[in-house]
mmCIF file of C-alpha atoms and ligand atoms in Angstrom:
data_model
loop_
_atom_site.group_PDB
_atom_site.id
_atom_site.type_symbol
_atom_site.label_atom_id
_atom_site.label_comp_id
_atom_site.label_asym_id
_atom_site.label_seq_id
_atom_site.Cartn_x
_atom_site.Cartn_y
_atom_site.Cartn_z
ATOM 1 C CA MET A 25 24.683 4.751 2.038
ATOM 2 C CA GLU A 26 22.481 6.909 -0.176
ATOM 3 C CA LEU A 27 19.981 8.883 1.856
ATOM 4 C CA ILE A 28 17.000 10.544 0.300
ATOM 5 C CA MET A 29 15.369 12.814 2.838
ATOM 6 C CA ALA A 30 11.966 11.618 3.935
ATOM 7 C CA ASN A 31 9.476 14.451 3.507
ATOM 8 C CA LYS A 32 6.060 14.339 5.112
ATOM 9 C CA ASP A 33 4.418 14.038 1.715
ATOM 10 C CA TRP A 34 4.970 11.032 -0.528
ATOM 11 C CA ASN A 35 7.636 11.068 -3.217
ATOM 12 C CA PRO A 36 6.001 9.789 -6.432
ATOM 13 C CA GLU A 37 9.311 9.477 -8.340
ATOM 14 C CA LEU A 38 10.857 7.331 -5.620
ATOM 15 C CA TYR A 39 7.637 5.334 -5.333
ATOM 16 C CA LEU A 40 7.514 4.634 -9.080
ATOM 17 C CA LYS A 41 11.140 3.446 -9.218
ATOM 18 C CA TYR A 42 9.637 0.046 -8.399
ATOM 19 C CA HIS A 43 6.593 0.522 -10.629
ATOM 20 C CA ASN A 44 6.363 -3.101 -11.787
ATOM 21 C CA GLU A 45 6.670 -4.611 -8.317
ATOM 22 C CA ARG A 46 4.093 -2.155 -6.944
ATOM 23 C CA THR A 47 1.598 -2.500 -9.798
ATOM 24 C CA GLN A 48 1.543 -6.297 -10.238
ATOM 25 C CA PRO A 49 -0.869 -6.782 -7.281
ATOM 26 C CA SER A 50 -3.377 -4.411 -8.974
ATOM 27 C CA ILE A 51 -3.071 -6.410 -12.204
ATOM 28 C CA ASP A 52 -3.688 -9.638 -10.282
ATOM 29 C CA LEU A 53 -6.589 -8.259 -8.233
ATOM 30 C CA ILE A 54 -8.289 -6.747 -11.292
ATOM 31 C CA SER A 55 -7.871 -9.998 -13.246
ATOM 32 C CA ARG A 56 -10.025 -11.742 -10.638
ATOM 33 C CA ILE A 57 -12.876 -9.206 -10.747
ATOM 34 C CA ASN A 58 -15.819 -10.626 -12.618
ATOM 35 C CA PHE A 59 -17.738 -7.546 -13.823
ATOM 36 C CA SER A 60 -18.179 -6.855 -17.523
ATOM 37 C CA ASN A 61 -19.406 -3.254 -17.694
ATOM 38 C CA PRO A 62 -19.078 -1.338 -14.433
ATOM 39 C CA ARG A 63 -20.700 2.099 -14.734
ATOM 40 C CA ASN A 64 -18.257 3.734 -12.373
ATOM 41 C CA ILE A 65 -15.155 2.891 -10.327
ATOM 42 C CA ILE A 66 -13.321 4.608 -7.470
ATOM 43 C CA ASP A 67 -9.608 3.952 -6.789
ATOM 44 C CA ILE A 68 -9.019 4.814 -3.125
ATOM 45 C CA GLY A 69 -5.392 5.771 -2.404
ATOM 46 C CA CYS A 70 -4.669 5.936 -6.115
ATOM 47 C CA GLY A 71 -1.123 7.260 -5.550
ATOM 48 C CA PRO A 72 0.473 8.452 -8.808
ATOM 49 C CA GLY A 73 -2.252 6.698 -10.822
ATOM 50 C CA ASN A 74 -0.459 3.414 -11.525
ATOM 51 C CA SER A 75 -3.258 1.262 -10.090
ATOM 52 C CA THR A 76 -5.923 3.482 -11.708
ATOM 53 C CA GLN A 77 -4.390 2.960 -15.144
ATOM 54 C CA ILE A 78 -4.845 -0.791 -14.824
ATOM 55 C CA LEU A 79 -8.530 -0.145 -14.103
ATOM 56 C CA VAL A 80 -8.728 2.176 -17.137
ATOM 57 C CA ASP A 81 -7.071 -0.450 -19.379
ATOM 58 C CA ARG A 82 -9.538 -3.125 -18.290
ATOM 59 C CA TRP A 83 -12.690 -0.939 -18.368
ATOM 60 C CA PRO A 84 -11.976 1.977 -20.755
ATOM 61 C CA LYS A 85 -15.675 2.948 -20.967
ATOM 62 C CA SER A 86 -16.269 3.242 -17.215
ATOM 63 C CA LYS A 87 -16.251 6.518 -15.315
ATOM 64 C CA ILE A 88 -13.193 6.234 -13.067
ATOM 65 C CA VAL A 89 -12.053 8.544 -10.284
ATOM 66 C CA GLY A 90 -8.820 8.306 -8.290
ATOM 67 C CA ILE A 91 -8.648 9.804 -4.795
ATOM 68 C CA ASP A 92 -5.629 10.259 -2.522
ATOM 69 C CA ASN A 93 -4.751 12.607 0.332
ATOM 70 C CA SER A 94 -1.220 13.253 -0.944
ATOM 71 C CA PRO A 95 -0.974 16.460 -3.025
ATOM 72 C CA ALA A 96 2.310 15.206 -4.542
ATOM 73 C CA MET A 97 0.794 11.885 -5.636
ATOM 74 C CA ILE A 98 -2.308 13.552 -7.122
ATOM 75 C CA GLN A 99 -0.164 16.115 -8.936
ATOM 76 C CA LYS A 100 1.906 13.311 -10.489
ATOM 77 C CA ALA A 101 -1.281 11.456 -11.501
ATOM 78 C CA LYS A 102 -2.657 14.673 -13.076
ATOM 79 C CA ASN A 103 0.596 15.290 -14.956
ATOM 80 C CA ASP A 104 0.865 11.747 -16.306
ATOM 81 C CA PHE A 105 -2.833 11.117 -16.983
ATOM 82 C CA PRO A 106 -4.492 14.540 -17.455
ATOM 83 C CA GLU A 107 -7.553 13.029 -19.117
ATOM 84 C CA GLN A 108 -8.495 11.158 -15.938
ATOM 85 C CA GLU A 109 -10.390 12.455 -12.901
ATOM 86 C CA TRP A 110 -8.313 12.912 -9.705
ATOM 87 C CA LYS A 111 -9.253 14.317 -6.316
ATOM 88 C CA ILE A 112 -7.269 15.130 -3.195
ATOM 89 C CA MET A 113 -9.361 13.499 -0.485
ATOM 90 C CA ASP A 114 -8.948 11.697 2.819
ATOM 91 C CA ALA A 115 -10.049 8.085 2.493
ATOM 92 C CA ASN A 116 -11.267 8.168 6.097
ATOM 93 C CA ASN A 117 -13.917 10.701 5.081
ATOM 94 C CA ILE A 118 -14.823 10.148 1.465
ATOM 95 C CA ASP A 119 -16.981 13.058 0.520
ATOM 96 C CA ILE A 120 -18.568 11.781 -2.680
ATOM 97 C CA ASP A 121 -22.317 11.517 -2.953
ATOM 98 C CA GLU A 122 -22.316 8.554 -5.308
ATOM 99 C CA GLN A 123 -22.179 4.764 -5.191
ATOM 100 C CA PHE A 124 -19.743 2.773 -7.317
ATOM 101 C CA ASP A 125 -19.928 -0.559 -9.109
ATOM 102 C CA ILE A 126 -16.296 -1.170 -8.160
ATOM 103 C CA VAL A 127 -14.714 0.252 -5.015
ATOM 104 C CA PHE A 128 -11.024 -0.536 -5.465
ATOM 105 C CA SER A 129 -8.037 0.037 -3.226
ATOM 106 C CA ASN A 130 -4.503 -1.254 -3.711
ATOM 107 C CA ALA A 131 -1.838 -0.988 -0.985
ATOM 108 C CA THR A 132 -3.621 1.775 0.919
ATOM 109 C CA ILE A 133 -5.965 0.622 3.683
ATOM 110 C CA GLN A 134 -3.009 -0.324 5.916
ATOM 111 C CA TRP A 135 -2.563 3.453 6.374
ATOM 112 C CA LEU A 136 -6.162 3.840 7.596
ATOM 113 C CA PRO A 137 -7.288 3.136 11.177
ATOM 114 C CA ASN A 138 -10.075 0.911 12.535
ATOM 115 C CA HIS A 139 -10.869 -1.528 9.758
ATOM 116 C CA GLU A 140 -14.152 -2.662 11.277
ATOM 117 C CA ILE A 141 -15.526 0.856 10.810
ATOM 118 C CA LEU A 142 -13.630 1.436 7.565
ATOM 119 C CA LEU A 143 -15.160 -1.623 5.883
ATOM 120 C CA LYS A 144 -18.633 -0.427 6.866
ATOM 121 C CA LYS A 145 -17.883 2.980 5.322
ATOM 122 C CA LEU A 146 -16.536 1.363 2.144
ATOM 123 C CA LYS A 147 -19.606 -0.867 1.915
ATOM 124 C CA LYS A 148 -21.778 2.275 1.803
ATOM 125 C CA LEU A 149 -19.898 3.347 -1.329
ATOM 126 C CA VAL A 150 -20.680 0.078 -3.135
ATOM 127 C CA SER A 151 -23.699 0.098 -5.469
ATOM 128 C CA GLU A 152 -26.457 -2.526 -5.239
ATOM 129 C CA GLN A 153 -24.820 -4.726 -7.881
ATOM 130 C CA GLY A 154 -21.281 -3.666 -6.986
ATOM 131 C CA LEU A 155 -18.214 -5.004 -5.225
ATOM 132 C CA LEU A 156 -15.262 -4.025 -3.065
ATOM 133 C CA ALA A 157 -11.759 -5.146 -4.166
ATOM 134 C CA VAL A 158 -8.783 -4.568 -1.874
ATOM 135 C CA GLN A 159 -5.125 -5.535 -1.519
ATOM 136 C CA LEU A 160 -2.908 -4.778 1.469
ATOM 137 C CA PRO A 161 0.650 -5.790 2.344
ATOM 138 C CA LEU A 162 1.140 -8.199 5.272
ATOM 139 C CA PHE A 163 4.159 -6.205 6.366
ATOM 140 C CA TRP A 164 4.415 -7.560 9.908
ATOM 141 C CA ASP A 165 4.533 -11.164 8.645
ATOM 142 C CA MET A 166 7.780 -10.423 6.812
ATOM 143 C CA PRO A 167 11.229 -10.631 8.506
ATOM 144 C CA LEU A 168 11.899 -7.059 7.429
ATOM 145 C CA GLY A 169 8.662 -5.680 8.889
ATOM 146 C CA LYS A 170 9.188 -7.541 12.165
ATOM 147 C CA SER A 171 12.722 -6.218 12.417
ATOM 148 C CA ILE A 172 11.766 -2.573 11.684
ATOM 149 C CA SER A 173 9.146 -2.771 14.398
ATOM 150 C CA GLN A 174 11.708 -4.212 16.830
ATOM 151 C CA ILE A 175 14.343 -1.591 15.962
ATOM 152 C CA SER A 176 11.790 1.192 16.438
ATOM 153 C CA ARG A 177 11.222 0.024 20.022
ATOM 154 C CA ASN A 178 14.832 -0.483 21.070
ATOM 155 C CA GLU A 179 16.428 1.675 23.748
ATOM 156 C CA HIS A 180 18.105 3.980 21.265
ATOM 157 C CA TRP A 181 15.057 4.848 19.147
ATOM 158 C CA LYS A 182 11.992 4.276 21.264
ATOM 159 C CA THR A 183 11.539 7.922 22.325
ATOM 160 C CA PHE A 184 10.961 8.844 18.676
ATOM 161 C CA THR A 185 9.656 5.762 16.944
ATOM 162 C CA SER A 186 8.095 3.344 19.450
ATOM 163 C CA GLU A 187 4.538 4.192 18.415
ATOM 164 C CA VAL A 188 5.020 4.347 14.662
ATOM 165 C CA SER A 189 4.113 0.671 14.077
ATOM 166 C CA GLU A 190 0.660 1.485 15.394
ATOM 167 C CA LEU A 191 0.087 3.835 12.447
ATOM 168 C CA PHE A 192 -0.350 0.707 10.342
ATOM 169 C CA THR A 193 -3.560 -1.312 10.606
ATOM 170 C CA ILE A 194 -3.172 -4.797 9.208
ATOM 171 C CA HIS A 195 -5.290 -7.813 10.166
ATOM 172 C CA ASN A 196 -5.277 -11.423 9.000
ATOM 173 C CA SER A 197 -7.664 -13.170 6.597
ATOM 174 C CA SER A 198 -9.797 -14.453 9.488
ATOM 175 C CA PHE A 199 -10.535 -10.880 10.639
ATOM 176 C CA TYR A 200 -11.404 -9.638 7.134
ATOM 177 C CA TYR A 201 -13.561 -12.696 6.415
ATOM 178 C CA ASP A 202 -15.596 -12.156 9.607
ATOM 179 C CA GLN A 203 -16.130 -8.452 8.882
ATOM 180 C CA LEU A 204 -16.887 -8.865 5.187
ATOM 181 C CA SER A 205 -19.239 -11.807 5.536
ATOM 182 C CA LYS A 206 -21.455 -9.659 7.809
ATOM 183 C CA LEU A 207 -21.643 -6.951 5.142
ATOM 184 C CA PHE A 208 -21.586 -8.717 1.749
ATOM 185 C CA SER A 209 -23.194 -11.808 0.226
ATOM 186 C CA SER A 210 -20.023 -13.130 -1.437
ATOM 187 C CA VAL A 211 -16.431 -13.012 -0.188
ATOM 188 C CA GLU A 212 -13.188 -14.209 -1.756
ATOM 189 C CA ILE A 213 -9.883 -13.912 0.112
ATOM 190 C CA TRP A 214 -6.380 -14.977 -0.825
ATOM 191 C CA GLU A 215 -2.724 -14.269 -0.123
ATOM 192 C CA THR A 216 0.217 -14.113 -2.492
ATOM 193 C CA ASP A 217 3.882 -14.139 -1.617
ATOM 194 C CA TYR A 218 5.529 -12.109 -4.397
ATOM 195 C CA ILE A 219 9.202 -12.932 -4.802
ATOM 196 C CA HIS A 220 10.688 -9.672 -6.051
ATOM 197 C CA ILE A 221 13.986 -10.198 -7.871
ATOM 198 C CA LEU A 222 16.109 -7.163 -7.072
ATOM 199 C CA ASP A 223 19.577 -6.046 -8.132
ATOM 200 C CA SER A 224 21.024 -5.711 -4.645
ATOM 201 C CA GLN A 225 20.283 -5.606 -0.940
ATOM 202 C CA LEU A 226 20.277 -1.807 -1.217
ATOM 203 C CA SER A 227 17.374 -2.109 -3.641
ATOM 204 C CA ILE A 228 15.277 -3.560 -0.804
ATOM 205 C CA LEU A 229 16.071 -0.501 1.279
ATOM 206 C CA ALA A 230 15.283 1.798 -1.639
ATOM 207 C CA MET A 231 11.980 0.002 -2.207
ATOM 208 C CA ILE A 232 10.723 0.363 1.373
ATOM 209 C CA ARG A 233 12.220 3.804 2.056
ATOM 210 C CA SER A 234 9.352 5.490 0.233
ATOM 211 C CA THR A 235 6.643 3.297 1.862
ATOM 212 C CA GLY A 236 6.920 1.118 5.002
ATOM 213 C CA LEU A 237 10.061 2.807 6.348
ATOM 214 C CA LYS A 238 8.850 6.344 5.599
ATOM 215 C CA PRO A 239 6.845 7.061 8.797
ATOM 216 C CA PHE A 240 9.738 5.840 10.976
ATOM 217 C CA LEU A 241 12.284 8.093 9.238
ATOM 218 C CA GLU A 242 9.894 11.029 9.501
ATOM 219 C CA LYS A 243 9.998 10.801 13.289
ATOM 220 C CA LEU A 244 13.787 11.198 13.389
ATOM 221 C CA GLU A 245 15.190 14.647 13.775
ATOM 222 C CA ASN A 246 18.273 14.755 11.586
ATOM 223 C CA ASP A 247 20.119 13.025 8.770
ATOM 224 C CA TYR A 248 22.565 11.371 11.149
ATOM 225 C CA ASP A 249 19.721 9.611 12.997
ATOM 226 C CA LYS A 250 17.967 8.679 9.768
ATOM 227 C CA ILE A 251 21.160 7.115 8.414
ATOM 228 C CA SER A 252 21.795 5.274 11.697
ATOM 229 C CA PHE A 253 18.233 3.909 11.773
ATOM 230 C CA GLU A 254 18.519 2.817 8.132
ATOM 231 C CA SER A 255 21.868 1.132 8.893
ATOM 232 C CA GLU A 256 20.204 -1.006 11.545
ATOM 233 C CA VAL A 257 17.457 -1.921 9.087
ATOM 234 C CA PHE A 258 20.103 -2.684 6.475
ATOM 235 C CA ASN A 259 21.830 -5.124 8.856
ATOM 236 C CA THR A 260 18.599 -7.142 8.903
ATOM 237 C CA ILE A 261 18.362 -6.982 5.127
ATOM 238 C CA ARG A 262 21.916 -8.321 4.828
ATOM 239 C CA LYS A 263 21.086 -11.208 7.146
ATOM 240 C CA GLU A 264 17.603 -12.107 5.906
ATOM 241 C CA TYR A 265 17.921 -11.519 2.166
ATOM 242 C CA PRO A 266 21.220 -13.038 0.968
ATOM 243 C CA PHE A 267 22.630 -12.731 -2.540
ATOM 244 C CA GLN A 268 21.707 -15.436 -5.062
ATOM 245 C CA LYS A 269 24.419 -17.202 -7.063
ATOM 246 C CA ASN A 270 24.034 -14.693 -9.906
ATOM 247 C CA GLY A 271 24.264 -11.681 -7.569
ATOM 248 C CA LYS A 272 20.531 -10.896 -7.474
ATOM 249 C CA VAL A 273 18.554 -10.691 -4.231
ATOM 250 C CA LEU A 274 15.132 -12.225 -3.610
ATOM 251 C CA PHE A 275 12.699 -10.105 -1.594
ATOM 252 C CA PRO A 276 9.576 -12.128 -0.696
ATOM 253 C CA PHE A 277 6.635 -9.783 -0.068
ATOM 254 C CA LYS A 278 3.330 -11.074 1.323
ATOM 255 C CA ARG A 279 0.054 -9.504 0.303
ATOM 256 C CA LEU A 280 -3.571 -10.154 1.232
ATOM 257 C CA PHE A 281 -6.432 -9.670 -1.236
ATOM 258 C CA PHE A 282 -10.184 -9.685 -0.954
ATOM 259 C CA ILE A 283 -13.161 -9.196 -3.237
ATOM 260 C CA ALA A 284 -16.585 -8.838 -1.599
ATOM 261 C CA GLY A 285 -19.789 -8.470 -3.573
ATOM 262 C CA ASN A 286 -23.363 -7.401 -2.811
HETATM 263 C C1 LIG B 529 1.458 2.491 -1.331
HETATM 264 S S1 LIG B 529 0.590 3.814 -2.085
HETATM 265 C C2 LIG B 529 -0.488 2.949 -3.213
HETATM 266 C C3 LIG B 529 -0.625 3.684 -4.509
HETATM 267 C C4 LIG B 529 -1.328 2.914 -5.620
HETATM 268 N N1 LIG B 529 -2.696 2.601 -5.257
HETATM 269 C C5 LIG B 529 -0.614 1.625 -5.990
HETATM 270 O O1 LIG B 529 -1.298 0.628 -6.160
HETATM 271 O O2 LIG B 529 0.611 1.598 -6.132
HETATM 272 C C6 LIG B 529 -0.493 4.285 -0.801
HETATM 273 C C7 LIG B 529 -1.250 5.546 -1.097
HETATM 274 O O3 LIG B 529 -2.219 5.719 -0.073
HETATM 275 C C8 LIG B 529 -2.367 7.099 0.131
HETATM 276 N N2 LIG B 529 -3.003 7.332 1.431
HETATM 277 C C9 LIG B 529 -2.522 7.053 2.663
HETATM 278 N N3 LIG B 529 -3.386 7.469 3.601
HETATM 279 C C10 LIG B 529 -4.447 7.999 2.944
HETATM 280 C C11 LIG B 529 -5.659 8.615 3.361
HETATM 281 N N4 LIG B 529 -5.975 8.756 4.653
HETATM 282 N N5 LIG B 529 -6.500 9.064 2.411
HETATM 283 C C12 LIG B 529 -6.199 8.954 1.093
HETATM 284 N N6 LIG B 529 -5.074 8.393 0.639
HETATM 285 C C13 LIG B 529 -4.202 7.914 1.558
HETATM 286 C C14 LIG B 529 -0.942 7.624 0.049
HETATM 287 O O4 LIG B 529 -0.916 9.008 -0.181
HETATM 288 C C15 LIG B 529 -0.384 6.792 -1.096
HETATM 289 O O5 LIG B 529 -0.504 7.443 -2.325
#
């Protein structure tokens, strides 16, 4: 089994191997934003700039900034889109003295703790006429997510990985609706189950190795353990995501979206 060492920082090249699958939710979220000329936009957890570019395509005249706390991701964004504005910044403490017409975040807030407080902080960034638009993966609702969490707590791994699942904060639509409706005058929420069509079961592993699986692998001390942990995850993939008649593999991936406006 191919093993690419999990570094603490993100690996933009690995992440972008599944560019289309990762960017489609931004395209879908942006297509539902009803705002003709936003003055300014912030992309929180912009990664290598793939989500930001969809914002730029839709609103080329707006002032757009991408922030992320990963130096590797920001460097990749700078290299690929040098004309854009990028900042290394922790989304838990956004140090920008400005309000935005669109506060956007795709596939990032699951890495941030305490969403009741986070949503209040994000609301403060939204201008009087502005809105907040967010997508996050419902990882624990998927057979793969459930299984990774279970594996991380089994006898063999629990010393290293039992608490990793708690690094992710993911609530259901009922939670987000209750929080958002206290803060904003309009709220839209929806879920989409993307059915990714992948070349093999190994592609599923490759797709999550640079995201959902990353913090678990980082807790393991050596390559042997990382490969063993991945093998257990791969057993689930083999069981839950069988080959189609033409040899492809379907990987259903649930995501939750919301748009909340002042
Ligand atoms: C799955 S990627 C999403 C990238 C891009 N927005 C997209 O749509 O594909 C998640 C990003 O969140 C960033 N991130 C995680 N925790 C963060 C934090 N505390 N502050 C800023 N960025 C963070 C990671 O560095 C990573 O680039």
